[in-house]
Coordinates of C-alpha atoms and ligand atoms in Angstrom, one line a residue:
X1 CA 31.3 134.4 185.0
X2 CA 28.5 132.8 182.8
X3 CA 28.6 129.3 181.9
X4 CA 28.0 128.6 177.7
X5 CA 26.5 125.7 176.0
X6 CA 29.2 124.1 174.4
X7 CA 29.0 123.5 170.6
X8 CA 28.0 120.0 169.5
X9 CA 31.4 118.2 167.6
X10 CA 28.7 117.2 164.5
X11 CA 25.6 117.9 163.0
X12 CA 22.4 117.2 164.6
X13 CA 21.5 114.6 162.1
X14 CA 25.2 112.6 162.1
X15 CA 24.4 110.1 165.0
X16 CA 21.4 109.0 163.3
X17 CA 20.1 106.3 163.4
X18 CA 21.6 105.4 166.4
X19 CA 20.0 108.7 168.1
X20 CA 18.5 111.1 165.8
X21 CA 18.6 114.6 164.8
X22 CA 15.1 114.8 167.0
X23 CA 16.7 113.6 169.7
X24 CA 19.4 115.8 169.7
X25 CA 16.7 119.2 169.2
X26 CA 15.5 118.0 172.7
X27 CA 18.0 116.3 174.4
X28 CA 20.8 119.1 173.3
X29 CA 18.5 122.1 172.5
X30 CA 16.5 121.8 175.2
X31 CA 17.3 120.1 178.1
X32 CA 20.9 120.9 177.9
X33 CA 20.3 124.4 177.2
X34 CA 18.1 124.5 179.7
X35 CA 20.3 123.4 182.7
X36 CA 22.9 125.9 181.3
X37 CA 20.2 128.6 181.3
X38 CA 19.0 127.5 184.9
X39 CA 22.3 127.8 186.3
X40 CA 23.2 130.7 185.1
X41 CA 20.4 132.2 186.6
X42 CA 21.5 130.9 189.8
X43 CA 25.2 131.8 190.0
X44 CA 24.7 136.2 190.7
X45 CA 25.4 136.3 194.2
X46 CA 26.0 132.7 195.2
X47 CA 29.4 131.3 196.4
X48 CA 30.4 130.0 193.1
X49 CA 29.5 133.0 190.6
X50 CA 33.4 132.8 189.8
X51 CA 33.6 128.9 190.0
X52 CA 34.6 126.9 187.4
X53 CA 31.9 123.9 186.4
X54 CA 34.4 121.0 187.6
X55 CA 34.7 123.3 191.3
X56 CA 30.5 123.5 191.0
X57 CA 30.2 119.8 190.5
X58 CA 32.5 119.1 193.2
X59 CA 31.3 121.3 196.1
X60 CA 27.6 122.9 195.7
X61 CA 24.6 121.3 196.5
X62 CA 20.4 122.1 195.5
X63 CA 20.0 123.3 192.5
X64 CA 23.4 125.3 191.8
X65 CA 24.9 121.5 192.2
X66 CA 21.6 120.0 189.9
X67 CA 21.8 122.4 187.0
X68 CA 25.8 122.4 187.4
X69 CA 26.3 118.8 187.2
X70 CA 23.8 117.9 184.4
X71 CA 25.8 120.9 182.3
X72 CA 28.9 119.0 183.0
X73 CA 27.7 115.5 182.6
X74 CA 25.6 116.8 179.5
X75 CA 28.7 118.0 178.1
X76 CA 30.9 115.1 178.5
X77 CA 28.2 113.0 176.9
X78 CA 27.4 114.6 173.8
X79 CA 31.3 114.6 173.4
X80 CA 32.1 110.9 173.6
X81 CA 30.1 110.6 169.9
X82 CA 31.1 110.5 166.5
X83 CA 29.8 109.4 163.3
X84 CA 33.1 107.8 162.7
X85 CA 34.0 106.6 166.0
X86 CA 36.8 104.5 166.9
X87 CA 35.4 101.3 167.4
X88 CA 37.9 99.6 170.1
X89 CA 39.6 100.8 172.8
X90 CA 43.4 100.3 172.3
X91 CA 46.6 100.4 174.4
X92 CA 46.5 101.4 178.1
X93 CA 42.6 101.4 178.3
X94 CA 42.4 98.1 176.2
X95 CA 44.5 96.6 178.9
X96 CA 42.8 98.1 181.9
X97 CA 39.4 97.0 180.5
X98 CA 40.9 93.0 179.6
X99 CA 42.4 93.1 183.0
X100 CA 39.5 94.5 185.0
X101 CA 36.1 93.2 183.0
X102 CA 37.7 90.2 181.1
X103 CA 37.1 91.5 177.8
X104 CA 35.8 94.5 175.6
X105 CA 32.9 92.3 175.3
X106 CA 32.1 91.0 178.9
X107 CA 32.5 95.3 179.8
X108 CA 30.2 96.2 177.4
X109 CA 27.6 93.3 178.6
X110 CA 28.4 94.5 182.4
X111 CA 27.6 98.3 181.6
X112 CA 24.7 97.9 179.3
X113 CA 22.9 95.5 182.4
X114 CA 23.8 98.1 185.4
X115 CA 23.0 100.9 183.2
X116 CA 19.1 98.8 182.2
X117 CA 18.8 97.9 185.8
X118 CA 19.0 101.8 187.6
X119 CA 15.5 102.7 188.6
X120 CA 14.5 106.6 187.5
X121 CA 16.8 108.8 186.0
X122 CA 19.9 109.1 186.3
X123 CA 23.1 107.7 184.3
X124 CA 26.0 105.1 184.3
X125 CA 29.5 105.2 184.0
X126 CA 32.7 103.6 183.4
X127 CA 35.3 105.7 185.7
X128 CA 38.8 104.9 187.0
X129 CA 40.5 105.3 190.6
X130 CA 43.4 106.7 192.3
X131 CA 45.4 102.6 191.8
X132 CA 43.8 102.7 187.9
X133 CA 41.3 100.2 188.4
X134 CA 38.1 100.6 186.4
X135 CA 34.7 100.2 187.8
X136 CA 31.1 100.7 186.6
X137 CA 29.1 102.7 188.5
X138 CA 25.4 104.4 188.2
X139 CA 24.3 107.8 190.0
X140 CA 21.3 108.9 190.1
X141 CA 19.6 112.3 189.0
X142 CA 22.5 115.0 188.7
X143 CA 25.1 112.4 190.8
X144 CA 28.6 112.7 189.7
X145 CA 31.8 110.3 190.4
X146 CA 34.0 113.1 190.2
X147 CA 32.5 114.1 193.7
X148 CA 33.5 110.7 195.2
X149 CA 37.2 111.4 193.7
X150 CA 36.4 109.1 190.3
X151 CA 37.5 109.9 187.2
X152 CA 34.8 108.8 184.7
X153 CA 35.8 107.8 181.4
X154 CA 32.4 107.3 179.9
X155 CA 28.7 107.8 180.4
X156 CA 25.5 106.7 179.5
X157 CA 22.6 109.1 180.1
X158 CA 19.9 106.7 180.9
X159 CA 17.3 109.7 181.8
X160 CA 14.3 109.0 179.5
X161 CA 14.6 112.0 178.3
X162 CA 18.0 110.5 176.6
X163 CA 16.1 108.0 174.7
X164 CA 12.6 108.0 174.5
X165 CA 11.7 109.8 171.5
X166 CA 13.8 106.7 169.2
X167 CA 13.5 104.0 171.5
X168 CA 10.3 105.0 174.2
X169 CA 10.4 102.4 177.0
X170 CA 13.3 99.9 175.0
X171 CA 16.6 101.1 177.5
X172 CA 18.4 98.2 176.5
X173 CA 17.5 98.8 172.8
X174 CA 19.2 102.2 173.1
X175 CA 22.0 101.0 175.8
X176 CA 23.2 98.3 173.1
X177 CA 23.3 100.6 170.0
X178 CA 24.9 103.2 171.9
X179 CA 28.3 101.4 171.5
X180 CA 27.6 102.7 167.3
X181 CA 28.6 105.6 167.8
X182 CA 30.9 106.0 171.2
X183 CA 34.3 107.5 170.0
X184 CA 36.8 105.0 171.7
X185 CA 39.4 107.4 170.8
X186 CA 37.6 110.2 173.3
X187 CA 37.2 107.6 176.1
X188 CA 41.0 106.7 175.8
X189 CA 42.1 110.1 175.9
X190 CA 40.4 110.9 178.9
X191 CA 42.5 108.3 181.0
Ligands
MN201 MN1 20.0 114.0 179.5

Protein backbone atom coordinates (compact mmCIF):
# COMPACT_ATOMS: atom_id res chain seq x y z
CA UNK A 1 0.00 0.00 0.00
CA UNK A 2 1.50 3.45 -1.03
CA UNK A 3 0.79 6.41 0.99
CA UNK A 4 -0.50 9.80 -1.49
CA UNK A 5 -0.04 13.35 -0.89
CA UNK A 6 -3.27 14.59 -0.11
CA UNK A 7 -4.72 17.46 -2.24
CA UNK A 8 -4.54 20.94 -0.68
CA UNK A 9 -8.54 22.23 0.23
CA UNK A 10 -7.38 25.79 -1.72
CA UNK A 11 -5.25 27.29 -4.06
CA UNK A 12 -1.72 27.88 -3.29
CA UNK A 13 -2.09 31.55 -3.33
CA UNK A 14 -5.58 31.73 -0.92
CA UNK A 15 -3.79 31.95 2.52
CA UNK A 16 -1.84 34.75 1.43
CA UNK A 17 -0.77 37.09 3.06
CA UNK A 18 -0.89 35.25 6.00
CA UNK A 19 1.47 32.42 4.37
CA UNK A 20 1.98 32.71 0.74
CA UNK A 21 1.72 30.87 -2.36
CA UNK A 22 5.80 30.58 -1.92
CA UNK A 23 5.39 29.10 1.06
CA UNK A 24 3.11 26.68 0.22
CA UNK A 25 5.50 25.58 -3.23
CA UNK A 26 8.03 24.58 -0.41
CA UNK A 27 6.36 23.85 2.51
CA UNK A 28 3.58 21.62 0.63
CA UNK A 29 5.46 20.76 -2.68
CA UNK A 30 8.46 20.03 -1.20
CA UNK A 31 8.87 19.10 2.12
CA UNK A 32 5.55 17.40 2.33
CA UNK A 33 5.97 15.64 -0.81
CA UNK A 34 9.04 14.73 0.22
CA UNK A 35 8.31 12.92 3.49
CA UNK A 36 5.47 11.12 1.55
CA UNK A 37 8.09 10.13 -1.16
CA UNK A 38 10.64 9.07 1.68
CA UNK A 39 8.30 6.90 3.29
CA UNK A 40 7.10 5.31 0.65
CA UNK A 41 10.38 4.29 -0.21
CA UNK A 42 10.65 2.78 3.14
CA UNK A 43 7.46 0.74 3.57
CA UNK A 44 8.47 -2.62 0.74
CA UNK A 45 9.32 -5.08 3.20
CA UNK A 46 8.97 -3.39 6.57
CA UNK A 47 6.40 -4.35 9.18
CA UNK A 48 3.96 -1.75 8.23
CA UNK A 49 3.85 -1.97 4.19
CA UNK A 50 0.01 -2.60 4.85
CA UNK A 51 -0.28 -0.09 7.79
CA UNK A 52 -2.42 2.62 7.75
CA UNK A 53 -0.60 6.23 8.59
CA UNK A 54 -2.56 6.65 12.11
CA UNK A 55 -1.12 2.61 12.90
CA UNK A 56 2.56 4.12 11.56
CA UNK A 57 2.40 7.13 13.73
CA UNK A 58 1.50 5.15 16.54
CA UNK A 59 3.88 2.21 16.57
CA UNK A 60 7.14 2.57 14.25
CA UNK A 61 10.16 4.20 15.14
CA UNK A 62 13.57 5.71 12.83
CA UNK A 63 12.70 6.90 9.85
CA UNK A 64 9.40 4.78 8.86
CA UNK A 65 8.00 6.69 12.30
CA UNK A 66 9.97 10.32 10.94
CA UNK A 67 8.73 10.36 7.39
CA UNK A 68 5.23 8.70 8.72
CA UNK A 69 4.49 11.23 11.29
CA UNK A 70 5.48 14.49 9.43
CA UNK A 71 2.97 13.05 6.49
CA UNK A 72 0.38 12.89 9.06
CA UNK A 73 1.09 15.97 10.98
CA UNK A 74 1.73 17.75 7.53
CA UNK A 75 -1.65 16.72 6.54
CA UNK A 76 -3.57 17.76 9.45
CA UNK A 77 -1.96 21.15 9.22
CA UNK A 78 -2.45 22.23 5.78
CA UNK A 79 -6.13 21.09 6.57
CA UNK A 80 -7.00 23.33 9.58
CA UNK A 81 -6.78 26.56 6.86
CA UNK A 82 -9.17 28.39 4.98
CA UNK A 83 -9.37 31.62 3.25
CA UNK A 84 -12.76 32.00 4.93
CA UNK A 85 -12.20 30.49 8.14
CA UNK A 86 -14.46 30.40 10.99
CA UNK A 87 -13.21 32.77 13.22
CA UNK A 88 -14.41 31.40 16.82
CA UNK A 89 -14.75 28.30 18.12
CA UNK A 90 -18.39 27.64 19.22
CA UNK A 91 -20.36 25.19 21.34
CA UNK A 92 -18.70 22.20 22.95
CA UNK A 93 -15.04 23.46 22.10
CA UNK A 94 -15.94 27.14 23.08
CA UNK A 95 -16.83 25.73 26.38
CA UNK A 96 -13.91 23.40 26.92
CA UNK A 97 -11.51 26.20 25.90
CA UNK A 98 -13.49 29.06 28.56
CA UNK A 99 -13.37 26.41 31.03
CA UNK A 100 -9.79 25.08 30.61
CA UNK A 101 -7.68 28.44 29.27
CA UNK A 102 -10.10 31.14 30.65
CA UNK A 103 -10.87 32.55 27.38
CA UNK A 104 -10.49 32.23 23.53
CA UNK A 105 -8.05 34.96 24.11
CA UNK A 106 -5.96 33.88 27.17
CA UNK A 107 -5.66 30.20 24.81
CA UNK A 108 -4.56 31.87 22.01
CA UNK A 109 -1.87 34.04 24.22
CA UNK A 110 -0.91 30.51 25.96
CA UNK A 111 -0.32 28.63 22.53
CA UNK A 112 1.30 31.34 20.65
CA UNK A 113 4.11 31.73 23.88
CA UNK A 114 4.75 27.68 24.17
CA UNK A 115 4.69 27.38 20.57
CA UNK A 116 7.73 30.79 20.38
CA UNK A 117 9.42 29.30 23.33
CA UNK A 118 10.26 25.34 21.78
CA UNK A 119 13.86 25.31 20.87
CA UNK A 120 14.57 23.63 17.06
CA UNK A 121 11.92 22.24 15.16
CA UNK A 122 9.31 20.73 15.96
CA UNK A 123 5.53 21.86 16.46
CA UNK A 124 2.69 22.77 19.06
CA UNK A 125 -0.54 21.69 19.65
CA UNK A 126 -3.83 22.05 21.33
CA UNK A 127 -5.10 18.26 21.97
CA UNK A 128 -7.69 16.79 24.33
CA UNK A 129 -7.71 13.72 26.79
CA UNK A 130 -9.49 10.69 27.69
CA UNK A 131 -11.76 13.16 30.82
CA UNK A 132 -12.03 16.06 27.70
CA UNK A 133 -9.62 18.38 29.24
CA UNK A 134 -7.57 20.42 26.76
CA UNK A 135 -3.97 21.02 27.10
CA UNK A 136 -1.19 22.61 25.07
CA UNK A 137 1.58 20.72 24.30
CA UNK A 138 4.87 20.99 21.91
CA UNK A 139 6.82 17.83 20.41
CA UNK A 140 9.69 18.04 18.96
CA UNK A 141 10.94 16.93 15.31
CA UNK A 142 8.31 14.25 13.98
CA UNK A 143 6.69 13.84 17.83
CA UNK A 144 3.14 13.16 17.78
CA UNK A 145 0.40 13.30 20.88
CA UNK A 146 -1.49 10.72 19.34
CA UNK A 147 1.37 8.30 20.53
CA UNK A 148 0.91 9.41 24.12
CA UNK A 149 -3.04 8.60 23.66
CA UNK A 150 -3.83 12.61 22.85
CA UNK A 151 -6.13 13.65 20.54
CA UNK A 152 -4.81 16.91 18.97
CA UNK A 153 -7.21 19.29 17.82
CA UNK A 154 -4.76 21.72 16.29
CA UNK A 155 -1.20 22.41 15.25
CA UNK A 156 1.25 24.84 14.69
CA UNK A 157 4.30 23.75 12.62
CA UNK A 158 6.84 25.82 14.11
CA UNK A 159 9.79 24.06 11.87
CA UNK A 160 11.47 26.99 10.10
CA UNK A 161 10.81 25.58 7.26
CA UNK A 162 7.03 26.55 8.18
CA UNK A 163 7.79 30.16 8.21
CA UNK A 164 10.85 31.49 7.13
CA UNK A 165 10.44 32.33 3.66
CA UNK A 166 7.40 35.23 4.93
CA UNK A 167 8.50 35.77 8.28
CA UNK A 168 12.54 34.54 8.47
CA UNK A 169 13.52 34.49 12.19
CA UNK A 170 9.97 36.53 13.42
CA UNK A 171 8.10 32.96 15.04
CA UNK A 172 5.89 35.07 16.95
CA UNK A 173 5.11 37.26 13.92
CA UNK A 174 3.91 34.16 12.08
CA UNK A 175 2.44 32.27 15.44
CA UNK A 176 0.04 35.50 15.93
CA UNK A 177 -1.23 35.80 12.28
CA UNK A 178 -1.67 32.22 12.09
CA UNK A 179 -5.02 32.60 13.98
CA UNK A 180 -6.09 34.51 10.14
CA UNK A 181 -6.62 31.88 8.59
CA UNK A 182 -7.18 28.68 11.21
CA UNK A 183 -10.77 27.22 10.18
CA UNK A 184 -12.40 27.00 13.71
CA UNK A 185 -15.00 25.05 12.09
CA UNK A 186 -12.11 22.13 11.28
CA UNK A 187 -10.77 22.33 14.87
CA UNK A 188 -14.35 21.81 16.25
CA UNK A 189 -15.11 18.98 14.20
CA UNK A 190 -12.23 17.14 15.13
CA UNK A 191 -13.43 16.94 18.88
MN1 LIG B 1 6.61 21.56 8.02
Amino acid sequence: MSIELPALPYAKDALEPVISAKTLEFHYGKHHQSYVDKLNKLLPGSDFVNADLETIVKKAKGGIFNNGAQVWNHTFYFTSFSPDPKEEPEGKLRALIDRDFGSLDQFKGAFEKDAAALFGSGWAWLVIDEAEKLSIITTSNADNPIRDGLKPLLTADVWEHAYYLDYQNRRPEYLGNFWKVLDWQVVEERI
